[in-house]
mmCIF file of C-alpha atoms in Angstrom:
data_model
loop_
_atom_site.group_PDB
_atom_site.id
_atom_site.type_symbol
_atom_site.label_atom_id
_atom_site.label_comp_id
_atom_site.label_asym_id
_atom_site.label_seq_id
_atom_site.Cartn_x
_atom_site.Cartn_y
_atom_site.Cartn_z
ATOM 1 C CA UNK A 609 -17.639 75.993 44.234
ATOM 2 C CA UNK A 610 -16.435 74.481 47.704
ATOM 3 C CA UNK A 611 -13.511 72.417 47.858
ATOM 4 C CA UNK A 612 -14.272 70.827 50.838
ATOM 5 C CA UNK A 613 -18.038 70.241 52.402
ATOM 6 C CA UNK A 614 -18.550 69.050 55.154
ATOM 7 C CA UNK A 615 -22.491 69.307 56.275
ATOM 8 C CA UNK A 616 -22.922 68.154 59.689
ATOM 9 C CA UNK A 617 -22.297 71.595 61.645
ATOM 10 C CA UNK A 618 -22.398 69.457 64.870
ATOM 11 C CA UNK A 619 -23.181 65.865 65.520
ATOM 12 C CA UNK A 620 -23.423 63.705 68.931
ATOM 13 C CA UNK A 621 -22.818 60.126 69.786
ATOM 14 C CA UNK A 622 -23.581 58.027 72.211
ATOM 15 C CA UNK A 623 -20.260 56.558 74.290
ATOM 16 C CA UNK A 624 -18.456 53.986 73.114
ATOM 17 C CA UNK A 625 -21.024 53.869 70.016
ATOM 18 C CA UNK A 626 -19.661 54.463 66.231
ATOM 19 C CA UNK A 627 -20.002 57.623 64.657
ATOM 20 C CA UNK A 628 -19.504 58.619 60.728
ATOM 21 C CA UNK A 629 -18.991 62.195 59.758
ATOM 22 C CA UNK A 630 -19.381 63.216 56.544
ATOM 23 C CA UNK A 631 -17.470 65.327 54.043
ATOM 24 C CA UNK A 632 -17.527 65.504 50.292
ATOM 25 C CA UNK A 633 -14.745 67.172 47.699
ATOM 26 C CA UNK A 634 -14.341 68.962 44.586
ATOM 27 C CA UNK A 635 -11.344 68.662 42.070
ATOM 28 C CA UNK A 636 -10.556 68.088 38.426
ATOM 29 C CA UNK A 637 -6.825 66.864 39.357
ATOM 30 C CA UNK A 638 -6.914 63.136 39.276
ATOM 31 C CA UNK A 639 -3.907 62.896 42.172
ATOM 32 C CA UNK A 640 -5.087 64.275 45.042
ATOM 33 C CA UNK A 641 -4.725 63.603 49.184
ATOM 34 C CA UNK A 642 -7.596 63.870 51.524
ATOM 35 C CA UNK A 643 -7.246 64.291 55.560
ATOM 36 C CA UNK A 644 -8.732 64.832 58.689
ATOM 37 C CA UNK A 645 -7.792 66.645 61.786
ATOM 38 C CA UNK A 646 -9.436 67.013 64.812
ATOM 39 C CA UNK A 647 -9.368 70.478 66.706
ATOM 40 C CA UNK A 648 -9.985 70.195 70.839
ATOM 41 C CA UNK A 649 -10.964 72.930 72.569
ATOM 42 C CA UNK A 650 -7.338 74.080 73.335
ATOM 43 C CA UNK A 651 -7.051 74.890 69.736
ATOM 44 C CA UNK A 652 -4.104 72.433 68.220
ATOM 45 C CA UNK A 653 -4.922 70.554 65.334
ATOM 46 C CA UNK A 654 -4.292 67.045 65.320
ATOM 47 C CA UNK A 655 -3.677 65.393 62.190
ATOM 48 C CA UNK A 656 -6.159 61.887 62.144
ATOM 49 C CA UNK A 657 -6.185 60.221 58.871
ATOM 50 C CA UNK A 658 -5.128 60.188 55.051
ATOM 51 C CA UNK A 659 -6.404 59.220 52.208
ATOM 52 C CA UNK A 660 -4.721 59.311 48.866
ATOM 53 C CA UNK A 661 -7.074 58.861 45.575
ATOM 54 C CA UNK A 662 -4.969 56.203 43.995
ATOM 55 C CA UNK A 663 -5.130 54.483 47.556
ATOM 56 C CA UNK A 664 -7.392 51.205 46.841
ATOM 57 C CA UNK A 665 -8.360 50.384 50.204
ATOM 58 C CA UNK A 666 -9.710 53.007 52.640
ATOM 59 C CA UNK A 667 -7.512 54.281 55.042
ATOM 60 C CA UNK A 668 -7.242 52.993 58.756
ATOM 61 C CA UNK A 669 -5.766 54.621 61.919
ATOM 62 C CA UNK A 670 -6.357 52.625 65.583
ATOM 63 C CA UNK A 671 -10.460 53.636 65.760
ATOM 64 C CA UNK A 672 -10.941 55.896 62.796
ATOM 65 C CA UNK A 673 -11.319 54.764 59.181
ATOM 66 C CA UNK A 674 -11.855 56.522 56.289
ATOM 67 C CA UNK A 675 -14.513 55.884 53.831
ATOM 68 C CA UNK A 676 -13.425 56.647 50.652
ATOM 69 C CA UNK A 677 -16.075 56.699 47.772
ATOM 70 C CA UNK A 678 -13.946 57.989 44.726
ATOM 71 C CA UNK A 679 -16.608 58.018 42.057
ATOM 72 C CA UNK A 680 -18.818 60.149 44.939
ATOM 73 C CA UNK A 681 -16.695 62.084 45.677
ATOM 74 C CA UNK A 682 -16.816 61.642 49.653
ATOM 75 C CA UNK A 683 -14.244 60.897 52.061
ATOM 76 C CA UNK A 684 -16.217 60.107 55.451
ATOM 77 C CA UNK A 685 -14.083 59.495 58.999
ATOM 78 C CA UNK A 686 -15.487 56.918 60.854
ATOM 79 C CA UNK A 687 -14.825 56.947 64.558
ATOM 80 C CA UNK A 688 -15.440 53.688 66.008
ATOM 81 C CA UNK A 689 -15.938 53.273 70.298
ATOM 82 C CA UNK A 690 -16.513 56.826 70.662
ATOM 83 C CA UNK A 691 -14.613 58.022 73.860
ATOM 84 C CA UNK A 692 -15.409 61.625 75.748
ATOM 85 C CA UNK A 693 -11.835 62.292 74.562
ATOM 86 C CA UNK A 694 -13.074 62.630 71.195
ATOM 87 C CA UNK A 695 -14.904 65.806 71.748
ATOM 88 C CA UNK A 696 -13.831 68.136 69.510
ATOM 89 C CA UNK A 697 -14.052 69.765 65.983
ATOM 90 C CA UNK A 698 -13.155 67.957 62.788
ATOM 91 C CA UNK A 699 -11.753 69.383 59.988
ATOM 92 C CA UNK A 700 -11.873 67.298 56.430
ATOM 93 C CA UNK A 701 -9.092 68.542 53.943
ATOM 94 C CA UNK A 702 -7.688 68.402 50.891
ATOM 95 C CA UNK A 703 -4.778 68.646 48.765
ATOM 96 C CA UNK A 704 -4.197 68.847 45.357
ATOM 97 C CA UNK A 705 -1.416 67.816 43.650
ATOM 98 C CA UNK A 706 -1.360 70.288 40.542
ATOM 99 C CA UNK A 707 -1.417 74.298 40.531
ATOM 100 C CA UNK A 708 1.071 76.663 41.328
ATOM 101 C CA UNK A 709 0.021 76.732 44.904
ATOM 102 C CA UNK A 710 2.630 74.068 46.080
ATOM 103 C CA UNK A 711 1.478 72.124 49.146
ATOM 104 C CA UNK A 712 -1.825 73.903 50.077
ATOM 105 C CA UNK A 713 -4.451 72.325 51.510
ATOM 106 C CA UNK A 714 -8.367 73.013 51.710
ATOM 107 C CA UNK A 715 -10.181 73.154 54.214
ATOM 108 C CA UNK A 716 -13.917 72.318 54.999
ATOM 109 C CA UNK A 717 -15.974 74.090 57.739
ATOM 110 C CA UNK A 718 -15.594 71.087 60.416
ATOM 111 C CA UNK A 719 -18.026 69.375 61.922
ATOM 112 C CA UNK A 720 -18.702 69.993 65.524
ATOM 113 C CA UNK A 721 -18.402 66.440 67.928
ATOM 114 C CA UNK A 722 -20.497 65.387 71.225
ATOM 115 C CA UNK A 723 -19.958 62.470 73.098
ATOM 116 C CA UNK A 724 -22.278 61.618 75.468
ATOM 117 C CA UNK A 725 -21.576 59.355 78.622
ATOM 118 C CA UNK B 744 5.948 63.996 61.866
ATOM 119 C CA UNK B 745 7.299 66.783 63.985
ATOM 120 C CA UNK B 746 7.590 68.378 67.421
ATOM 121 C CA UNK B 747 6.415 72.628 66.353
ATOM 122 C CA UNK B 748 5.895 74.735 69.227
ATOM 123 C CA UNK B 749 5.012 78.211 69.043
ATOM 124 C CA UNK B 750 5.332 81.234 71.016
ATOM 125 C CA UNK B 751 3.067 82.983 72.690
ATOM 126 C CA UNK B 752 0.331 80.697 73.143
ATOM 127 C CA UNK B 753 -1.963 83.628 73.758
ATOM 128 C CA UNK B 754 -2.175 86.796 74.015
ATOM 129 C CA UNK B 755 -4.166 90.256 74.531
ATOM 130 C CA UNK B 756 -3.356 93.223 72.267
ATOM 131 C CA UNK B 757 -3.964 96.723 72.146
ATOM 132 C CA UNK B 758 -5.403 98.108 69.069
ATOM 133 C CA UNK B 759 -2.461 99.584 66.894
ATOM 134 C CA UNK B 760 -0.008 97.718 68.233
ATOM 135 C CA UNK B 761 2.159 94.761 66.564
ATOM 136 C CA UNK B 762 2.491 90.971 67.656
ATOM 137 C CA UNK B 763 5.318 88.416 66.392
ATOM 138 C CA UNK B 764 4.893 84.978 67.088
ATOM 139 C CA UNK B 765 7.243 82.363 66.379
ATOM 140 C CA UNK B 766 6.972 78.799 64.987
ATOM 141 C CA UNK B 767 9.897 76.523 65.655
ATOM 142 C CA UNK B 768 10.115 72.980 64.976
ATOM 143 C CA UNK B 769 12.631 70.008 66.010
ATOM 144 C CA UNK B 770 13.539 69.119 62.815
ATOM 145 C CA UNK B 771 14.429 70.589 59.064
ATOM 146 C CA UNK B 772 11.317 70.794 57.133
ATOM 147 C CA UNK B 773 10.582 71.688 53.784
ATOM 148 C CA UNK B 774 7.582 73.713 54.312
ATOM 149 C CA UNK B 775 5.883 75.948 56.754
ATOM 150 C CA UNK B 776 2.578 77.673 56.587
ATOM 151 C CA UNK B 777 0.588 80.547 58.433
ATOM 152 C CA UNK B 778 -2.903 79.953 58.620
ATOM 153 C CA UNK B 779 -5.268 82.169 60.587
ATOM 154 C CA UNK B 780 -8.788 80.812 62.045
ATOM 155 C CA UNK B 781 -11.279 83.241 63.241
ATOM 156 C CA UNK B 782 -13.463 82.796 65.609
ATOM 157 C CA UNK B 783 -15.958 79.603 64.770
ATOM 158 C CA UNK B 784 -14.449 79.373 61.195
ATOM 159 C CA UNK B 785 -12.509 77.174 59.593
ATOM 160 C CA UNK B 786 -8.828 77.644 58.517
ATOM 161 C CA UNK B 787 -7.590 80.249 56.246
ATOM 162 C CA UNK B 788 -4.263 80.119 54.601
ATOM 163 C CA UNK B 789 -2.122 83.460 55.285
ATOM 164 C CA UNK B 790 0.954 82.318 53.060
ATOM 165 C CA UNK B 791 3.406 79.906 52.936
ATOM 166 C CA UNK B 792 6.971 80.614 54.634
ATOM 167 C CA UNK B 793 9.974 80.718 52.443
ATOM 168 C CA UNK B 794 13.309 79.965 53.447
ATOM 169 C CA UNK B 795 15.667 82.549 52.194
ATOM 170 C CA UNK B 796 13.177 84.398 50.677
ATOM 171 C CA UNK B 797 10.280 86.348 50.730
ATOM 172 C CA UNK B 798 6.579 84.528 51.723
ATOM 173 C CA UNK B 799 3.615 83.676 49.541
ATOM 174 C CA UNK B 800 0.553 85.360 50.509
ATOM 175 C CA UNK B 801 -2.524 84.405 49.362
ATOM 176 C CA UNK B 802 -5.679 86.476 48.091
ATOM 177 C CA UNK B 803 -6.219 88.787 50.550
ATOM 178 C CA UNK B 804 -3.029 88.975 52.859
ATOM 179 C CA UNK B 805 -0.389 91.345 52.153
ATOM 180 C CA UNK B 806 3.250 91.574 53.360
ATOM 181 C CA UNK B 807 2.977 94.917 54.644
ATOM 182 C CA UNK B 808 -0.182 93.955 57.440
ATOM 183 C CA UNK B 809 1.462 90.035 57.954
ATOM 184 C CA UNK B 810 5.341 90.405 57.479
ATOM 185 C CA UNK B 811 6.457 86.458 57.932
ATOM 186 C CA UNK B 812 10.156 86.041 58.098
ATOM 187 C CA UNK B 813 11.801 82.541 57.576
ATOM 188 C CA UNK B 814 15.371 82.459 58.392
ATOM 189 C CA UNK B 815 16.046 78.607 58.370
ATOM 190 C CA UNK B 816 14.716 75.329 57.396
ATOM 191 C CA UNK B 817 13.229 75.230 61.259
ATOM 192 C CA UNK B 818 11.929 78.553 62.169
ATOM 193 C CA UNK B 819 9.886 81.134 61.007
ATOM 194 C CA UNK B 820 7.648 84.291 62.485
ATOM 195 C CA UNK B 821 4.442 85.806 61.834
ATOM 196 C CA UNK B 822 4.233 89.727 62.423
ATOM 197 C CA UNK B 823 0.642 90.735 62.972
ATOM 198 C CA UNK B 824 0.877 94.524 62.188
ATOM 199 C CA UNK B 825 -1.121 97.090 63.324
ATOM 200 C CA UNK B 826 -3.989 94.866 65.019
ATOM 201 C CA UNK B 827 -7.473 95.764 65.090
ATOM 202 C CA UNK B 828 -10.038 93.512 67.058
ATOM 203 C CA UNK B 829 -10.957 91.813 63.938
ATOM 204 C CA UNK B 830 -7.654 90.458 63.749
ATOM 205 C CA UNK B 831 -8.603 88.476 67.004
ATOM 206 C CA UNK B 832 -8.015 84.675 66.107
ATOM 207 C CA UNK B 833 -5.787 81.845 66.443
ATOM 208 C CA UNK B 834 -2.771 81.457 63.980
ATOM 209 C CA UNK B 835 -1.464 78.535 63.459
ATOM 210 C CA UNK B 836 1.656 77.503 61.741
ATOM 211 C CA UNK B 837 2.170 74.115 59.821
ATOM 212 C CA UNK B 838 5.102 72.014 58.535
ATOM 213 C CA UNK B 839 5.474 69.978 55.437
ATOM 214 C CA UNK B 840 8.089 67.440 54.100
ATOM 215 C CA UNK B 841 7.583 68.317 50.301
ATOM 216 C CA UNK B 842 3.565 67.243 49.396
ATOM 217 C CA UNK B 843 2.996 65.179 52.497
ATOM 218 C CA UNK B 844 0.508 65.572 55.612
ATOM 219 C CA UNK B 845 1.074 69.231 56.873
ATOM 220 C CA UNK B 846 1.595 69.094 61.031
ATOM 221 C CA UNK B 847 0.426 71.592 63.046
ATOM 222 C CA UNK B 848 1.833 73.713 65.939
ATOM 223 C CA UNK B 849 -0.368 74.307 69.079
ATOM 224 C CA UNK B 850 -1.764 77.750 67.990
ATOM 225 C CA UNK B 851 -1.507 81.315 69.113
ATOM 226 C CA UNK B 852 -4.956 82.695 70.532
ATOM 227 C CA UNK B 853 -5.062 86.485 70.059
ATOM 228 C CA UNK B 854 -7.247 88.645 71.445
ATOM 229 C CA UNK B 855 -7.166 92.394 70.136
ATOM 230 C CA UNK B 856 -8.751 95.037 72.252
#
């Protein structure tokens, strides 16, 4: 089974409009960490948001927020004012704490972002 | 977080031939990671750096195609051996303080001929 889904292969938004992109997990591990990065065109990714699963309230960064619905499994990034900056891929990720794997992360599929002027 | 910059930003290959690209960042870390992401995919782990000793590869990626060498808590290399187009992606490397947010470099873009 995925890890990480993320089902929106590519999404648009109007400018300076609110956009929610969607991403759902898989684990057994009760501690876990969930992220997003965003990936521009020029490759780098850029780490957004985390979420940890003993966090109570969602996460917050400047105009993205994370929607954290533990018992569904879903960690959504909200992106409020969408800018034409904010173009780009976004990756949803995940970490568990257990295994034998140390720090590694999972990645979803990304969803591919359009802002419109 | 950190300041990682990596060397070459980009580059075209010849089939056959060998790349090493470097990862350095501006402060001791704990961990650093290779991941490679082909072309409209997502990001695959390649292993995880080692200081002092050798890498962890994951399922698929062997030493002998992806040599990784890792010197110091704040640099590390990625050998691409023997390219072949499909080998054409970017690589990225990552940094970690323990199990924390992993930061990313800029990415190499290879292109393999």
């Amino acid at each position: 089974a995925q890890k990480i889904t993320q089902t929106q292969p590519g999404m648009f938004v109007q400018e300076k409009e609110a956009v929610t992109l969607d991403c759902t997990y898989d684990t057994s591990d009760p501690s876990y960490g969930l992220f997003w990065y965003k990936q521009p065109s020029s490759g780098e990714m850029i780490f957004l948001i985390y979420q940890g699963s003993y966090d109570q309230q969602n996460a917050t960064e400047g105009r993205y927020s994370l929607n954290f619905q533990k018992a569904r499994k879903s960690a959504n990034l909200v992106i409020s004012a969408s800018q034409l900056g904010d173009s780009a891929m976004y990756f949803c990720a995940m970490r568990e704490a257990g295994g034998n794997t140390g720090n590694q992360f999972y990645f979803g599929t990304g969803t591919s972002l359009t802002v419109i002027p | 977080s950190a300041v990682i910059s990596q060397k070459p930003s980009r580059d075209i290959c010849q089939r056959g031939t060998s790349l090493t690209i470097q990862c350095q960042v501006d402060s001791q870390v704990t961990m650093m990671f290779w991941y490679r992401q082909q072309p409209g995919q997502s990001l695959t782990l390649i292993a995880t750096a080692n200081q002092g000793s050798e890498a962890t590869y994951e399922s698929g990626f062997v030493i002998d195609k992806f040599p990784i060498s890792r010197p110091n808590l704040t640099f590390s290399t990625l050998t691409v051996s023997n390219m072949s187009p499909e080998d054409s992606s970017i690589y990225l490397c990552s940094v970690a303080w323990a199990r924390e947010t992993q930061y990313f470099g800029p990415g190499t873009r290879l292109l393999v001929l």
